Coordinates of C-alpha atoms in Angstrom, one line a residue:
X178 CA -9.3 -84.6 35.6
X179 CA -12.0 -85.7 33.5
X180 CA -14.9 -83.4 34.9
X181 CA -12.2 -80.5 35.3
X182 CA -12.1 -81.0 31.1
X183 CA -15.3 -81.3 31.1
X184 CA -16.0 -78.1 33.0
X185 CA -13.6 -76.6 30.9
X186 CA -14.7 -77.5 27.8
X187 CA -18.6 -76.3 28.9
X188 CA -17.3 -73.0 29.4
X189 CA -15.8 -72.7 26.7
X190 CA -18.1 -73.8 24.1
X191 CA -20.0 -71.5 26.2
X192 CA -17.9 -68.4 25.6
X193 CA -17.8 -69.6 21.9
X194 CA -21.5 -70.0 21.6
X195 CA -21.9 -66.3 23.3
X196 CA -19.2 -64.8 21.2
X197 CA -20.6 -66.1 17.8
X198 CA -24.0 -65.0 18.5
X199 CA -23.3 -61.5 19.3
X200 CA -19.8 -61.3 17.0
X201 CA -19.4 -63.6 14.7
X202 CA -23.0 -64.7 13.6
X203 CA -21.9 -65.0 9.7
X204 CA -18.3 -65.4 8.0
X205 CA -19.0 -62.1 6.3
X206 CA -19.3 -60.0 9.4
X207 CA -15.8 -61.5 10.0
X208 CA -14.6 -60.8 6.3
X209 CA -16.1 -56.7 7.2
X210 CA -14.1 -57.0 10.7
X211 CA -11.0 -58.0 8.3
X212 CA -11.5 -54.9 5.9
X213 CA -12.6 -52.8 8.4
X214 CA -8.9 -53.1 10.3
X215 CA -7.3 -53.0 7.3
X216 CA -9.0 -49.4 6.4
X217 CA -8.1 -48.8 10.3
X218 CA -4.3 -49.6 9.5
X219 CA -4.6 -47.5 6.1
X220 CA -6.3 -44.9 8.5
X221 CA -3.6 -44.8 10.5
X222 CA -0.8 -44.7 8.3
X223 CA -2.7 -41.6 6.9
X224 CA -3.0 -40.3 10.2
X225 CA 1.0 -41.3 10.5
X226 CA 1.8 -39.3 7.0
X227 CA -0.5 -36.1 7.7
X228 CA 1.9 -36.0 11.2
X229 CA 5.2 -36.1 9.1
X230 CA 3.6 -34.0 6.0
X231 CA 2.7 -31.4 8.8
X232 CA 5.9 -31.5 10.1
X233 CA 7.4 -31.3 6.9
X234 CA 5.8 -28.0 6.3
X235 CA 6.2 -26.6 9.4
X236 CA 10.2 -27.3 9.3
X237 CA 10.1 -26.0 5.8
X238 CA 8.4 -22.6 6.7
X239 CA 10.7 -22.3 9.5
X240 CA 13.5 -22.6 7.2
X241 CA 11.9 -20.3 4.7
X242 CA 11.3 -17.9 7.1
X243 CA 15.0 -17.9 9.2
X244 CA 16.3 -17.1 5.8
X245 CA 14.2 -14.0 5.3
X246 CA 14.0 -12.8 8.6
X247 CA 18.3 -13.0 8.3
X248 CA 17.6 -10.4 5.3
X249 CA 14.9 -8.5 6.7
X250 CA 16.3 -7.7 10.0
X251 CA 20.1 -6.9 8.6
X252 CA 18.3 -3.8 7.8
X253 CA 14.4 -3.4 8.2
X254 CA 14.3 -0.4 6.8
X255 CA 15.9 -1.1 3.7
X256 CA 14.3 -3.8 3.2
X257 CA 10.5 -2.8 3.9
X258 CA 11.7 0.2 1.0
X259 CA 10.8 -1.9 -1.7
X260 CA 7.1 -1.8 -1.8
X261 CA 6.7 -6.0 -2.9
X262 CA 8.5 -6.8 0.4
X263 CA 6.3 -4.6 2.2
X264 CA 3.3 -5.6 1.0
X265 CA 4.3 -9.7 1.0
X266 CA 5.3 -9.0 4.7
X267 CA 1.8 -7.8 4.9
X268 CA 0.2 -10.8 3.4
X269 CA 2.6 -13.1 5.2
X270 CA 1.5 -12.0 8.4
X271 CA -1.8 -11.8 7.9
X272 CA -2.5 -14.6 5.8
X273 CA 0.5 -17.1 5.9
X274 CA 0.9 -17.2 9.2
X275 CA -2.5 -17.3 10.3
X276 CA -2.5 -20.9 7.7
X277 CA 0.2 -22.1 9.4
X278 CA -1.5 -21.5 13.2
X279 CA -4.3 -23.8 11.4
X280 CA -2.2 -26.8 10.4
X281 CA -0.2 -26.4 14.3
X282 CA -3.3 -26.2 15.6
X283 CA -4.5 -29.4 14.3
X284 CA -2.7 -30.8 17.3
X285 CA -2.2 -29.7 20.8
X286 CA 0.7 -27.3 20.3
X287 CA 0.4 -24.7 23.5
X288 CA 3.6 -22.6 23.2
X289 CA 2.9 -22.0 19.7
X290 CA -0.7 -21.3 20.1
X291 CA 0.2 -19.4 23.1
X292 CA 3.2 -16.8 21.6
X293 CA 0.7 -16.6 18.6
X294 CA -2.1 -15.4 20.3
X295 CA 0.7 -12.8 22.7
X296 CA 1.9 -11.3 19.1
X297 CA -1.3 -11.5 16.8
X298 CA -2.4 -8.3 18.3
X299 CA -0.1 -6.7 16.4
X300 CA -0.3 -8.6 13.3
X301 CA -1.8 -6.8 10.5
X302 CA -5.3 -7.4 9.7
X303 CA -7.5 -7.9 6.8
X304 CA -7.4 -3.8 6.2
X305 CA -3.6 -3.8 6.4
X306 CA -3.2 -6.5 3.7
X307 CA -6.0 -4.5 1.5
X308 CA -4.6 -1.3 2.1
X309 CA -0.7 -2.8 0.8
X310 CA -2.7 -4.2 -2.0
X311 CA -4.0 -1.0 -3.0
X312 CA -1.0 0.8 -2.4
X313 CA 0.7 -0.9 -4.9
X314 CA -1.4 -0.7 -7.8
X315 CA -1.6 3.1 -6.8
X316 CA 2.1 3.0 -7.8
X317 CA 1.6 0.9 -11.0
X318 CA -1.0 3.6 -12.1
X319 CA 1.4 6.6 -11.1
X320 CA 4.3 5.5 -12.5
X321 CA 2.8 3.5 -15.3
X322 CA 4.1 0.0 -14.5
X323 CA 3.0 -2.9 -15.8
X324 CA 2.3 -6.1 -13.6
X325 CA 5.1 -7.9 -15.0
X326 CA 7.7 -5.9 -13.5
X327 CA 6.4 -5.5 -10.0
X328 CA 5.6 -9.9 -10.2
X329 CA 9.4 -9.7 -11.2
X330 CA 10.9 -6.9 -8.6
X331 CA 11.6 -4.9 -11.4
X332 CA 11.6 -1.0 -10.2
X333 CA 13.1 1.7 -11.3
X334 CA 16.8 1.9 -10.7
X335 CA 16.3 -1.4 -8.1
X336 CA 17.3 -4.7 -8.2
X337 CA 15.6 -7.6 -6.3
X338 CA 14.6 -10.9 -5.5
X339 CA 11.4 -9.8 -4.4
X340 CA 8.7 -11.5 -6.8
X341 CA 5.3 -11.5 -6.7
X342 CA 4.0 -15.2 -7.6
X343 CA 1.4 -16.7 -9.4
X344 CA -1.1 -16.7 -6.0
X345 CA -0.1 -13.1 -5.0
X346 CA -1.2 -11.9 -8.3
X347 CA -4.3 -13.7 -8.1
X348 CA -5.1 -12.2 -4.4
X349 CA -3.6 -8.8 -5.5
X350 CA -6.5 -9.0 -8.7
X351 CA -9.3 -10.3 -6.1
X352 CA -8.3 -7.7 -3.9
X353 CA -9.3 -5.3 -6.8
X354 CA -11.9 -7.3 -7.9
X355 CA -13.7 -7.3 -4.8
X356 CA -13.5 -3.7 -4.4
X357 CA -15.3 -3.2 -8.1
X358 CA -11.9 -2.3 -9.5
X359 CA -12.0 -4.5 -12.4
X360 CA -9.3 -2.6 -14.0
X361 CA -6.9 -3.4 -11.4
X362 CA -8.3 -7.0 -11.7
X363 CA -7.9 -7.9 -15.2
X364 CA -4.0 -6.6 -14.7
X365 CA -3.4 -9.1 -11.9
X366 CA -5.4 -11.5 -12.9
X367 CA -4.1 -11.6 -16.2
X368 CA -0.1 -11.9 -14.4
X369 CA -1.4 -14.9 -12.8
X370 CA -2.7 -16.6 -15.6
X371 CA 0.3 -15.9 -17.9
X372 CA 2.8 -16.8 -14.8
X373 CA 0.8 -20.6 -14.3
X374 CA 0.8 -20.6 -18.1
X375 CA 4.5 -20.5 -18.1
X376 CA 4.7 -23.6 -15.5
X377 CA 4.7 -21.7 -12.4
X378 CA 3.1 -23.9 -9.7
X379 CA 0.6 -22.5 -7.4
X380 CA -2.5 -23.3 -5.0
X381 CA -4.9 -21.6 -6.9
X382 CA -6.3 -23.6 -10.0
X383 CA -6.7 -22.0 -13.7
X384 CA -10.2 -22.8 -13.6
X385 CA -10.2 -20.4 -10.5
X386 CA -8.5 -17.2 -12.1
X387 CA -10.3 -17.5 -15.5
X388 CA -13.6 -17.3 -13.9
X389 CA -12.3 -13.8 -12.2
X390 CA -10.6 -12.7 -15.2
X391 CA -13.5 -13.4 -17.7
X392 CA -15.8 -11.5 -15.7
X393 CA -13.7 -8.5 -14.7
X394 CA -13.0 -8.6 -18.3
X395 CA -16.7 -8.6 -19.2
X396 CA -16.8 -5.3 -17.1
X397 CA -14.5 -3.3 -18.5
X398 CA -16.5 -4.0 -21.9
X399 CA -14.7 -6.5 -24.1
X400 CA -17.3 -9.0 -24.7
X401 CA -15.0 -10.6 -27.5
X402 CA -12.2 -11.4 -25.1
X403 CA -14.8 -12.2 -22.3
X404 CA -16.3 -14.9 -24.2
X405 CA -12.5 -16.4 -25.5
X406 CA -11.7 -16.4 -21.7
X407 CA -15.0 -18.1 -20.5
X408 CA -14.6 -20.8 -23.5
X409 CA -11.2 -21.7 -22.0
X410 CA -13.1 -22.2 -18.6
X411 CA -15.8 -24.0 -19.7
X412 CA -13.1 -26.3 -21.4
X413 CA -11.4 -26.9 -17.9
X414 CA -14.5 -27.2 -16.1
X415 CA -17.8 -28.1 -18.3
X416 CA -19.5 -28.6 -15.2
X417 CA -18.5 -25.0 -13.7
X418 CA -21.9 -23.6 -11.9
X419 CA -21.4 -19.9 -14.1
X420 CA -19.1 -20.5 -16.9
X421 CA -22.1 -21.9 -18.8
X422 CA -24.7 -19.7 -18.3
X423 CA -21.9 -16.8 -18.3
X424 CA -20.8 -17.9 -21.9
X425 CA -24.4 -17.5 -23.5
X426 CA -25.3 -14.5 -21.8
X427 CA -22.0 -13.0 -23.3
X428 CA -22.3 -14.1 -26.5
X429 CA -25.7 -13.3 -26.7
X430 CA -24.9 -9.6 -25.6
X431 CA -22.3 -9.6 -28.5
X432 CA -24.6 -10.5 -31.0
X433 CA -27.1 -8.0 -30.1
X434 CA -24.9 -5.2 -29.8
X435 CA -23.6 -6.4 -32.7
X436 CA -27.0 -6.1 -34.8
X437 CA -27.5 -2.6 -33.4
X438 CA -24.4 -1.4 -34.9
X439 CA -24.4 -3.1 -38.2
X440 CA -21.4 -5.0 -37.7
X441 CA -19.9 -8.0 -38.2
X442 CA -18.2 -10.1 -35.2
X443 CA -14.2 -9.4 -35.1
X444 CA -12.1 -12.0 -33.1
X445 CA -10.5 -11.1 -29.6
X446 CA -7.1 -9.2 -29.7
X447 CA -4.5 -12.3 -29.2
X448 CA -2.6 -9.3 -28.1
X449 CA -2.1 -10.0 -24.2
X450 CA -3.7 -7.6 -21.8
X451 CA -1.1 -5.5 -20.5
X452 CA -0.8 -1.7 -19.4
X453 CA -2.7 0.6 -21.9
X454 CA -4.8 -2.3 -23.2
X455 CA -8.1 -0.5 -21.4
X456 CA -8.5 3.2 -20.9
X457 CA -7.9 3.4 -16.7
X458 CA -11.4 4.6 -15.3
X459 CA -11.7 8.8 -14.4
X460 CA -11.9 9.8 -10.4
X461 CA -12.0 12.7 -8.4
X462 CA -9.3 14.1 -9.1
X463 CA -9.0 16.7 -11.9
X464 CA -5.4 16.8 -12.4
X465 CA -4.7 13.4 -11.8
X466 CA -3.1 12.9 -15.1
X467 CA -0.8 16.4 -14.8
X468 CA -0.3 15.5 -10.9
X469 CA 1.1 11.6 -11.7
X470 CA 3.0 12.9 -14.8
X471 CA 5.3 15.1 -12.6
X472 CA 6.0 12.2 -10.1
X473 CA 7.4 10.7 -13.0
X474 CA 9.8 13.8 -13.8
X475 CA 7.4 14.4 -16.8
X476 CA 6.2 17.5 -18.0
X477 CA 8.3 20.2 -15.5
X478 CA 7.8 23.5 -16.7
X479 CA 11.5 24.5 -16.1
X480 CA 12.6 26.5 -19.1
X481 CA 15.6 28.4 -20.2
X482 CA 14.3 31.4 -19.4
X483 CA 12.7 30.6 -15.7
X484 CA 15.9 28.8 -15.3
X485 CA 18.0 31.9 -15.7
X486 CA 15.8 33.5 -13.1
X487 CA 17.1 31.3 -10.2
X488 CA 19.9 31.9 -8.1
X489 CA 21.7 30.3 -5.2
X490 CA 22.8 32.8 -1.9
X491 CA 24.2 32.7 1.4
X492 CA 20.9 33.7 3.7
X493 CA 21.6 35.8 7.3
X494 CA 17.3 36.3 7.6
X495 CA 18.2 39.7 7.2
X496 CA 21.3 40.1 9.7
X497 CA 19.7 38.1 12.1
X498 CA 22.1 37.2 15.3
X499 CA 21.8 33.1 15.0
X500 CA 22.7 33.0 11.1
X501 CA 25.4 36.3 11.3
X502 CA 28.3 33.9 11.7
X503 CA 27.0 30.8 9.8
X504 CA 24.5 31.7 7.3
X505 CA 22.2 29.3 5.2
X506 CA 22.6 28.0 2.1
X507 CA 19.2 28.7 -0.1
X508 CA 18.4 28.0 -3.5
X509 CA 15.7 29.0 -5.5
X510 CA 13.3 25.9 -6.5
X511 CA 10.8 28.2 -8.2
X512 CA 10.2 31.8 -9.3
X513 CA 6.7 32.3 -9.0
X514 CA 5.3 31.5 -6.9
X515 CA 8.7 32.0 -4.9
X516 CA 9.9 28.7 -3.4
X517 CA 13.0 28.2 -1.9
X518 CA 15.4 25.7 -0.7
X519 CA 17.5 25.5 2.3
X520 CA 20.9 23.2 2.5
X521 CA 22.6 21.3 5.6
X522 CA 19.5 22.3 7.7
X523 CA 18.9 19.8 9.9
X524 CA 22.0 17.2 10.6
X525 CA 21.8 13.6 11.1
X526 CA 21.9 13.5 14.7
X527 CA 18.7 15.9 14.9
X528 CA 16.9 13.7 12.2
X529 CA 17.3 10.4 14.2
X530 CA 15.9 12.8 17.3
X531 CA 13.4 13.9 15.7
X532 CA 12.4 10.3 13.9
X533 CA 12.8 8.6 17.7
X534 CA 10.5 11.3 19.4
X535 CA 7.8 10.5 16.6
X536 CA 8.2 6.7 16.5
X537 CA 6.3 6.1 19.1
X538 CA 3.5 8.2 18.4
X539 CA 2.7 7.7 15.0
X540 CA -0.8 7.5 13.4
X541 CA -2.5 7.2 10.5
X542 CA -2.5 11.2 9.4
X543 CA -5.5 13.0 9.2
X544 CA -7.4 15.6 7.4
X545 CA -10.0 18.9 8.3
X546 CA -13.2 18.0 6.6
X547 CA -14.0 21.0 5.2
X548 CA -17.9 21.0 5.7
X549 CA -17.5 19.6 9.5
X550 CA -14.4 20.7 11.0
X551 CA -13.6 17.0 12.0
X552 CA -10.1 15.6 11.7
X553 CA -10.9 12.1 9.7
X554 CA -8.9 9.8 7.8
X555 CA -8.9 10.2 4.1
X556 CA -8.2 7.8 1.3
X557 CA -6.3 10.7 -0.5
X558 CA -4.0 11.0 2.1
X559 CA -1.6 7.7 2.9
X560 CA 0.9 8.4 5.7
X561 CA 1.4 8.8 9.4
X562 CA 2.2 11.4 11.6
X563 CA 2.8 12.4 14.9
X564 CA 3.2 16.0 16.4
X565 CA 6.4 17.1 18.9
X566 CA 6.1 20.1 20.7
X567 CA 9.1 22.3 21.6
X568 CA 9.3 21.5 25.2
X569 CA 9.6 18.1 24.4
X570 CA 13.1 18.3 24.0
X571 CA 16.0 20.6 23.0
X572 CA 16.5 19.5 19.6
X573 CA 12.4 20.4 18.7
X574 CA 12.9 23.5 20.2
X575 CA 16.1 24.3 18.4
X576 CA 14.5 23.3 15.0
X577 CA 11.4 25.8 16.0
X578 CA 13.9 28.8 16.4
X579 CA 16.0 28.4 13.5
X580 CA 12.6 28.5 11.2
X581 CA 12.4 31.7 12.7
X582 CA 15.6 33.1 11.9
X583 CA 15.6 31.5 8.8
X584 CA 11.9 33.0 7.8
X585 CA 11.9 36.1 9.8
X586 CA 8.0 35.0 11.2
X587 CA 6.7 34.6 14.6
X588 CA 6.5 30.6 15.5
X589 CA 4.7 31.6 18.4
X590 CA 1.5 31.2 16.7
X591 CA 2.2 28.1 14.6
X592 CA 1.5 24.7 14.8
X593 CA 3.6 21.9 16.4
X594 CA 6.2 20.2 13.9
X595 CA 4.2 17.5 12.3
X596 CA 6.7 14.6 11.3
X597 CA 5.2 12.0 9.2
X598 CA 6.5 8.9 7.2
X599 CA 5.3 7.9 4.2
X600 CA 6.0 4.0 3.8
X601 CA 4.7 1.7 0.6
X602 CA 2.9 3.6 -1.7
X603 CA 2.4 6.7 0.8
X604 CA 1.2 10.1 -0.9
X605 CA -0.4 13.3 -0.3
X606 CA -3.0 14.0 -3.1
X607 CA -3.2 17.6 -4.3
X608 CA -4.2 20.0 -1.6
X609 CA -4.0 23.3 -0.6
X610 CA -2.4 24.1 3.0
X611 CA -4.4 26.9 3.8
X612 CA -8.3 26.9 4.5
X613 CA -10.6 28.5 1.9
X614 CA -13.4 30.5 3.3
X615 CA -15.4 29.9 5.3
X616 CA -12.7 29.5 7.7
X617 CA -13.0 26.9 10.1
X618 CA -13.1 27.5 13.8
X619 CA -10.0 26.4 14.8
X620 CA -8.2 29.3 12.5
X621 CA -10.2 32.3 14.6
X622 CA -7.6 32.7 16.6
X623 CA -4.2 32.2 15.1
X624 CA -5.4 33.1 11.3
X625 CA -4.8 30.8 8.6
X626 CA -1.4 28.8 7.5
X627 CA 0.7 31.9 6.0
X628 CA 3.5 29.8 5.1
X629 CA 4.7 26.2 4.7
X630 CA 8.3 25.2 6.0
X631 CA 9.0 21.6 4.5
X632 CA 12.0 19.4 6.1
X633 CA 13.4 16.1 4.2
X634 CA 14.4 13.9 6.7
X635 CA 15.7 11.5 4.4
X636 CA 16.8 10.6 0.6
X637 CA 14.1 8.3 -1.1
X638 CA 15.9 5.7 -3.7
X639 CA 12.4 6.7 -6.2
X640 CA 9.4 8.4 -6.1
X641 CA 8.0 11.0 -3.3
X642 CA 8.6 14.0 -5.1
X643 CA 6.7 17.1 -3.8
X644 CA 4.5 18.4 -7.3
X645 CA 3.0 21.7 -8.0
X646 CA 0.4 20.9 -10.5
X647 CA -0.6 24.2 -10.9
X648 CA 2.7 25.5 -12.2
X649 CA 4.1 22.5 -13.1
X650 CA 7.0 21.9 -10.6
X651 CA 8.7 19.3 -8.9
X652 CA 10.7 19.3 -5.9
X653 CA 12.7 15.9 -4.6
X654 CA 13.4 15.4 -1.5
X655 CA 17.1 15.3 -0.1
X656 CA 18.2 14.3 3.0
X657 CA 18.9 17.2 5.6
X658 CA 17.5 20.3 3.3
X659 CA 14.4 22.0 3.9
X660 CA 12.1 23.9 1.3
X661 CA 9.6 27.0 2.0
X662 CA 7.3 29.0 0.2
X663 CA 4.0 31.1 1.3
X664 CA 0.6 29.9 1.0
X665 CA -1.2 33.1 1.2
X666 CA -0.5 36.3 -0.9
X667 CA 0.3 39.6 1.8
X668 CA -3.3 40.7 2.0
X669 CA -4.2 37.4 3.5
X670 CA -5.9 36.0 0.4
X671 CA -5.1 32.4 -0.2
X672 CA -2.7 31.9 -3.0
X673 CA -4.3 29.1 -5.2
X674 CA -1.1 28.2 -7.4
X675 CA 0.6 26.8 -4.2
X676 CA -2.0 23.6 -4.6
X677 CA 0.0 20.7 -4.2
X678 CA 1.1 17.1 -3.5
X679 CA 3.4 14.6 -2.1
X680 CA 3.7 11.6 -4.9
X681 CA 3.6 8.1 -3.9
X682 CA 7.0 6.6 -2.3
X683 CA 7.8 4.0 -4.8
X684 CA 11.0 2.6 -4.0
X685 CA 12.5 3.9 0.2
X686 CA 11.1 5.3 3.1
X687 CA 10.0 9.3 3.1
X688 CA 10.4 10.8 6.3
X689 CA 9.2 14.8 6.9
X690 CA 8.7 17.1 9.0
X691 CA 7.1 20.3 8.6
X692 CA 5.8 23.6 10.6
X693 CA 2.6 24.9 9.1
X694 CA 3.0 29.0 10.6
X695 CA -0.2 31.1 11.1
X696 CA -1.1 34.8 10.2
X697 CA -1.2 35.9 13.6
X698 CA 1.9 37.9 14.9
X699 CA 3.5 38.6 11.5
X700 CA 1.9 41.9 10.7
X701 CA 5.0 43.9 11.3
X702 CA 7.0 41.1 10.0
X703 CA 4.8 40.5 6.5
X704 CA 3.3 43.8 6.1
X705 CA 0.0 43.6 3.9
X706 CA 0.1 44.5 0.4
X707 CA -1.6 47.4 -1.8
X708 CA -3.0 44.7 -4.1
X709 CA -4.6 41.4 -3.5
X710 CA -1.9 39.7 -5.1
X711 CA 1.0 41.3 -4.0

C-alpha cells in the first residue's frame, strides 16, 4: 500500500511539476488565465446578445414587412400610384433587403440565402433606386413641391401615410449630390437636417448630413450660409478630416469676394432653405418653364372667344358603315391646330386586353436619334412600351379598324399600337411626332407620321396631362376616350405647333396606347393642299 502511494504520489508531483512549468510558471499567468475566461464569458454573452439582437431585427422586419405587404398587395396598383411608395419599394428592395441578407448571413441560414439569391434577379438595382430618386424630384420641380410635403405624403388631392424619413431624405440628397445636382441636394439634405432637428431618430449622424449640405450649399454660391453650416459641423466634430480646412477656405473666399465688391459681410438668411430659396439651374429644354406650368393647369390659353369656337357632335366618319348605327361622340379640345376628342372609345374589357397583351412585353420606351437613326433610350423620355400587332388578337385588330372609320385614313401603312405605362414620375418631354428633314430611312417607304391617334387607358388621380407648349393647351387624360389631331399640314410639311408632351405622373398609373398613321395610302383620302399650310 505504501509503495502504491508512493508511486502515486511520484506521478503526481510529476504531473504537477510538468504542468507548472509549461502552465502555471507564475501566479500572474494564472491571474491572465482568470481574466482571460472571464472576457471569454463576456465574449460569449456578446456573442449570446448579437444572436437575440439579430433575431430581434429579423422578427421585427418581418412584422414591418407582413403589415405592408397586407396593404400593398390589397391593391398593387393603387398603392405603387403614390410616387413615395414607389420609390421606398424601390429602396426597400434594393437596399433594405439586401442589409437584412447581411445580418442573416452572419449565420448559416440556407433557405433564406437560397430564396434570396432565386428572387434577387429581379430585384431592382442600384439604377432602379437612382432612377425613383430622380423621378421624384423631377415631380418636386414640375409641380413646385417642396420637400416637406413629399417627406410628409402630402400630394395634391392625396392622403397618406407614406413618409419619407430623416435617412430617405438624406439618400434622396446624396442621390442628387452624387450626380452634381447640388440643387436637388441642398433641398433633401436640408429635410433631413430639419426632420433629426425635430427628434426624429435615424442611422445617419448630423455630423454626416452637414458635411453634404455645407458643401452642396457652398456650390450653389452662398458662402455666408456655407460657412454657418460648416461651423455647426466643426462644433460636432472638431476633429472632422474637411470641416476644418473647408471652413477657412470658405471664409477666406467670402472675404475676398467681399473686398472686390466693396462690401461689407451680411449674416446668413436664418430663413430655412426651402423651394425658391435658389434659382433652379437652366437645361436643355427651352420651354421647360411654359411646358411644366401647363402640367400644373397654369397658363392654358383657353379664352372666351376660342372657347365659343368649340363644339361637341355625333361623328359617322362621314357615313361610314361601322359608325351609321352608333356614331362617336367627339369633342373639340382645340381649334387650331384642330384636336379632337373621342368618348366611350375603347371599353373596359378591351383596356384590360390590351393592358394584359402589353404586360408582358414591356420595356423601357425608346427614341430615333435623329443624327443616327438608332432607337436609344433617352433621359427625356420615362416610360415603357410595348407594341401589339393586329393579328395578335381580335380586340387589336378591332381597335386598328375603328381608327379607320373614325379618321377616314388608311391603317394599312401605320405603325403597330404602341401601349406604354408611365409609372412614378413617368413623362414625355416636348417632341414632335413627325421626323424633320432629313427624313430617316425607315420613313422612305411609308412617309412620315400624318397623324397622331391618342388612347387613355385609364384616369390618373394627378398629373400626366398631355401639353401643347406651343399653343398653350392641355389635354387630361380620361379613362376610355381617345384624342387625335394631324401632325403634318396637307402638303406634307410638318406642322411645328403640334410640338408636345406628356407631363410627369404625379399621383396614379398612366396607361396609353396610341397608332402613329403614315402618309402613304391617304392621298385620295387627305388630298394635298394649294398652300403649304393648308
Amino acid at each position: 500500500m505504501s509503495k502504491l502511494l508512493l508511486f502515486v504520489s511520484s506521478v503526481l508531483l510529476c504531473c504537477c511539476r510538468t504542468t507548472r512549468a509549461e502552465i502555471f510558471t507564475s501566479i500572474g499567468q494564472m491571474t491572465d488565465l482568470i481574466y482571460t475566461e472571464k472576457e471569454l464569458v463576456q465574449s460569449l454573452r456578446e456573442y449570446i446578445k448579437a444572436e437575440e439582437s439579430k433575431l430581434a431585427a429579423v422578427k421585427s422586419w418581418a412584422n414591418k414587412l407582413d403589415a405592408l405587404t397586407r396593404v400593398s398587395t390589397a391593391d398593387p396598383e393603387g398603392y405603387l400610384a403614390h410616387p413615395v411608395n414607389a420609390y421606398k419599394l424601390m429602396k426597400r428592395l434594393n437596399t433594405e433587403w439586401s442589409e437584412l441578407e447581411s445580418l442573416v448571413l452572419q449565420n448559416p441560414a440556407d433557405g433564406f440565402v437560397s430564396n434570396m439569391s432565386v428572387h434577387r434577379q429581379y430585384f431592382p438595382d442600384e439604377e432602379d433606386e437612382t432612377g425613383a430618386a430622380k423621378a421624384l424630384m423631377r415631380l418636386q420641380d414640375t409641380y413646385q413641391l417642396d420637400s416637406e410635403a413629399f417627406s410628409k405624403g402630402k400630394l395634391p388631392g392625396v392622403h397618406s401615410s407614406a413618409v419619407l424619413t430623416v435617412d430617405d431624405c438624406f439618400d434622396m440628397g446624396k442621390t442628387a449630390y452624387n450626380d452634381a445636382d447640388y440643387y436637388h441636394a441642398v433641398l433633401w439634405l436640408q429635410q433631413a437636417l430639419k426632420q433629426l432637428d425635430d427628434g426624429e431618430e435615424a442611422v445617419v449622424s448630423k455630423a454626416d448630413i452637414l458635411d453634404y449640405l455645407s458643401y452642396s450649399v457652398y456650390q450653389m454660391g452662398d458662402l455666408p450660409r456655407a460657412i454657418e453650416l460648416t461651423r455647426r459641423l466643426v462644433a460636432i466634430d472638431p476633429s472632422h478630416q474637411r470641416a476644418g480646412g473647408n471652413l477657412r477656405y470658405f471664409e477666406q473666399l467670402l472675404m475676398k469676394q467681399l473686398r472686390e465688391m466693396n462690401q461689407d459681410y451680411q449674416p446668413p438668411s436664418e430663413e430655412p432653405i426651402q423651394l425658391g430659396t435658389y434659382s433652379r439651374p437652366k437645361d436643355h429644354l427651352p420651354e421647360r418653364e411654359s411646358y411644366e406650368a401647363l402640367c400644373r393647369g397654369e397658363g392654358i390659353q383657353m379664352t372666351e372667344a376660342r372657347r365659343s369656337r368649340l363644339f361637341c357632335r355625333y361623328h359617322d366618319g362621314k357615313r361610314n358603315p361601322h359608325l351609321l348605327l352608333k356614331p362617336v361622340k367627339e369633342e373639340d379640345e382645340w381649334d387650331s391646330p384642330h384636336i379632337v376628342r373621342y368618348l366611350d372609345l375603347l371599353s373596359d374589357e378591351e383596356i384590360e386586353k390590351i393592358k394584359e397583351l402589353a404586360k408582358p412585353r414591356l420595356a423601357r420606351a425608346t427614341v430615333r436619334d435623329p443624327k443616327t437613326g438608332v432607337l436609344t433610350t433617352a433621359n427625356y423620355r420615362v416610360s415603357k412600351s410595348a407594341w401589339l400587332e393586329g393579328e395578335e388578337d381580335p380586340v387589336i385588330d378591332r381597335v386598328n379598324q375603328r381608327i379607320e372609320a373614325i379618321t377616314g385614313l388608311t391603317v394599312e401603312t401605320a405603325e403597330l399600337l404602341q401601349v406604354a405605362n408611365y409609372g412614378v414620375g413617368g413623362q414625355y418631354e416636348p417632341h414632335f411626332d413627325f421626323s424633320r428633314r432629313p427624313f430617316d430611312s425607315n420613313l422612305h417607304v411609308d412617309g412620315n407620321r400624318l397623324a397622331t391617334f391618342l388612347n387613355y387607358m385609364s384616369d390618373v388621380e394627378a398629373g400626366g396631362a398631355t401639353v401643347f407648349p406651343d399653343f398653350g393647351a392641355a389635354i387630361w387624360p380620361r379613362k376610355g376616350t381617345s384624342v387625335f389631331w394631324y401632325n403634318l399640314f396637307r402638303s406634307g410639311e410638318g406642322d411645328y405647333r403640334t410640338r408636345h408632351a406628356a407631363c410627369p405622373v404625379l399621383v396614379g398609373s398612366k396607361w396609353v396606347s396610341n397608332k402613329w398613321i403614315h402618309e402613304r395610302g391617304q392621298e385620295f383620302r387627305r388630298p394635298c393642299g394649294l398652300t403649304e399650310v393648308d
